[in-house]
C-alpha cells in the first residue's frame, strides 16, 4: 500500500470568518475575541479573524475592524482577513491585519452572486488589491470557490479550476485554497481535480478548503494529503457555510481534522482538547451543539463540558 503523506500539516482556522459569517444571530464582539484567543491558545497559528466586505452583503463581518483592534496579537500567530476590493484592502491595512486573502470562483454564476462581478472582472479588480498589499509587505492568499461543483452551475471542469488557480498564483498569491464551497465533492472528484491541477501547480502552493455538506470532507482530505497537499482549512466545531451558497453546511471541523491527523502520526502543533474548549464556548453562545463528530464523541466520553 502506498503511503505518501506529509509529516506535518499547517491548519488554517477559518471558524471566526467562514464560520461566523453565516450565523443568523448577531454575535457579540467579546464572544468573537474570546473565541479567537481560545483558538490561538490551542496552537492554531493561522487564524482567519474576519473579512472587510460590504456590511450590506455580510452583516456578521461588519465589526471586523473592532475584532482586529481587540485581539491580542499572539507572537507567531498570523491573523488574516478577506479583502474583495480596494476599499476592503484599505480597511484591512488600517486594521493592522497580518495577511489578506482575495477570493475568486471557478464558476461564473457563483462569482456574480458572491462578489457581483464576472471571474475576469474579479481578477482585474484583484490586481490593484495585490499592489496595495505588496506596497504594505502583506502576503496574499487566494481562495478559489466551487472547485468541485457550484450551487448554480453544477459540475465545474477541473481545467476551469486550473486556469483560475494559475492566474491567482501568477498574480502573486503565495497559496491558493481550493474551496469545495458546497461540500459536494467525493474522493473521485478530488482525484480528478488534483490529477489536472498538479500538472502545472505544485502541491505546496495549494490548500484544501472543504465543506462537509455530504460528509465527504475527511475522505477528500486523505486524498489531498496523498497528493502532497499539506495545508488544510477547517473551522472549530464545524462552523460555517457560505451566505451565497444555499444549503452549504459548515467547514470540516478542526477537531475532526486534528483527531484524524493525530491518528495518522501527522504533526499539527494543535492541542485537541483546547480546540474542544474553544468550540464549547462559541457554541454556548450560539445555543446549539457543534456538528463535529470528534467533539460529540469526546463530550460523551467525558460526560461534561470541555
Ligand atoms: P457591490 O455592491 O458590487 O459593490 O458589491 P460596490 O462597489 O458597487 O459598492 C456598493 C456599496 O458597498 C457602497 O456603499 C460601497 O462603499 C460599499 P454605498 O455607497 O452603497 O453606501 N462597499 C464596501 N463596504 C465595506 N467594505 C467593502 C466594500 N466594498 C464596497 N469592502 C462587493 C461588491 C465585493 C463589495 C460585495 O459583493 C461583497 O462584499 N461581497 C462579499 C461576499 C462575501 O463576503 N461572501 C462570503 C465570503 S466568500 C466564501 O465564503 C467562500 C470561501 O470560504 C471559500 C469557499 O468555501 O469556497 C472563501
Ligand atoms: Mg468556505
Coordinates of C-alpha atoms and ligand atoms in Angstrom, one line a residue, residues 17-18 21 48 51-58 82 84-89 91 103 110 113-116 125 143-146 177-182 209 211 241-244 251, ligand 1:
X17 CA -14.7 34.2 9.4
X18 CA -16.2 31.4 7.3
X21 CA -20.2 34.9 8.6
X48 CA -8.8 34.0 9.7
X51 CA -13.5 40.0 6.4
X52 CA -13.6 43.5 5.1
X53 CA -16.5 43.0 2.8
X54 CA -19.7 45.1 2.3
X55 CA -21.7 45.0 5.5
X56 CA -24.8 45.0 3.4
X57 CA -23.7 41.7 1.9
X58 CA -22.4 40.1 5.0
X82 CA -10.7 38.5 3.4
X84 CA -12.7 41.7 -2.0
X85 CA -11.6 45.1 -3.4
X86 CA -9.6 48.3 -2.8
X87 CA -12.0 49.5 -0.1
X88 CA -11.7 46.2 1.8
X89 CA -7.9 46.2 1.4
X91 CA -9.8 48.8 5.7
X103 CA -11.4 35.3 -3.3
X110 CA -21.1 31.9 -8.2
X113 CA -23.7 36.0 -6.7
X114 CA -20.8 36.2 -4.3
X115 CA -18.9 39.3 -5.4
X116 CA -21.2 40.8 -8.0
X125 CA -10.1 44.1 -9.7
X143 CA -9.3 31.4 -2.5
X144 CA -11.0 29.6 -5.3
X145 CA -14.6 28.6 -4.8
X146 CA -16.7 25.9 -6.3
X177 CA -7.0 27.5 -1.2
X178 CA -9.3 25.1 -3.1
X179 CA -12.9 25.6 -1.9
X180 CA -15.4 22.8 -2.1
X181 CA -17.8 25.5 -1.2
X182 CA -20.9 23.4 -1.1
X209 CA -10.8 24.1 2.0
X211 CA -17.1 22.0 3.5
X241 CA -21.3 27.8 5.3
X242 CA -21.5 30.5 2.7
X243 CA -24.3 33.1 2.6
X244 CA -24.2 32.9 -1.3
X251 CA -16.4 23.6 7.0
Ligands
LIG1 P1 -21.1 45.8 -4.9 O1 -22.5 46.1 -4.4 O2 -21.0 45.5 -6.4 O3 -20.1 47.0 -4.6 O4 -20.5 44.7 -4.1 P2 -20.0 48.5 -5.0 O5 -18.5 48.7 -5.2 O6 -21.0 48.8 -6.1 O7 -20.4 49.3 -3.6 C1 -21.7 49.2 -3.1 C2 -21.7 49.7 -1.7 O8 -20.9 48.8 -0.9 C3 -21.0 51.1 -1.5 O9 -21.7 51.7 -0.4 C4 -19.6 50.7 -1.1 O10 -19.0 51.8 -0.4 C5 -19.8 49.5 -0.3 P3 -22.9 52.7 -0.5 O11 -22.3 53.8 -1.4 O12 -24.0 52.0 -1.2 O13 -23.2 53.1 0.9 N1 -18.6 48.7 -0.3 C6 -18.0 48.2 0.8 N2 -18.2 48.5 2.2 C7 -17.3 47.9 3.0 N3 -16.3 47.2 2.7 C8 -16.0 46.9 1.4 C9 -16.9 47.5 0.4 N4 -16.9 47.4 -0.9 C10 -18.0 48.1 -1.3 N5 -15.0 46.1 1.0 C11 -18.7 43.5 -3.1 C12 -19.2 44.1 -4.3 C13 -17.4 42.7 -3.4 C14 -18.3 44.6 -2.1 C15 -19.7 42.6 -2.4 O14 -20.2 41.8 -3.3 C16 -19.2 41.9 -1.2 O15 -18.9 42.4 -0.2 N6 -19.2 40.5 -1.3 C17 -18.6 39.7 -0.3 C18 -19.4 38.4 -0.2 C19 -18.8 37.6 0.9 O16 -18.2 38.0 1.8 N7 -19.0 36.2 0.7 C20 -18.5 35.3 1.7 C21 -17.0 35.1 1.6 S1 -16.5 34.1 0.3 C22 -16.7 32.4 0.9 O17 -17.2 32.2 1.9 C23 -16.0 31.3 0.2 C24 -14.7 30.8 0.8 O18 -15.0 30.4 2.2 C25 -14.1 29.7 0.0 C26 -15.1 28.6 -0.3 O19 -15.7 28.0 0.7 O20 -15.3 28.3 -1.5 C27 -13.7 32.0 0.8

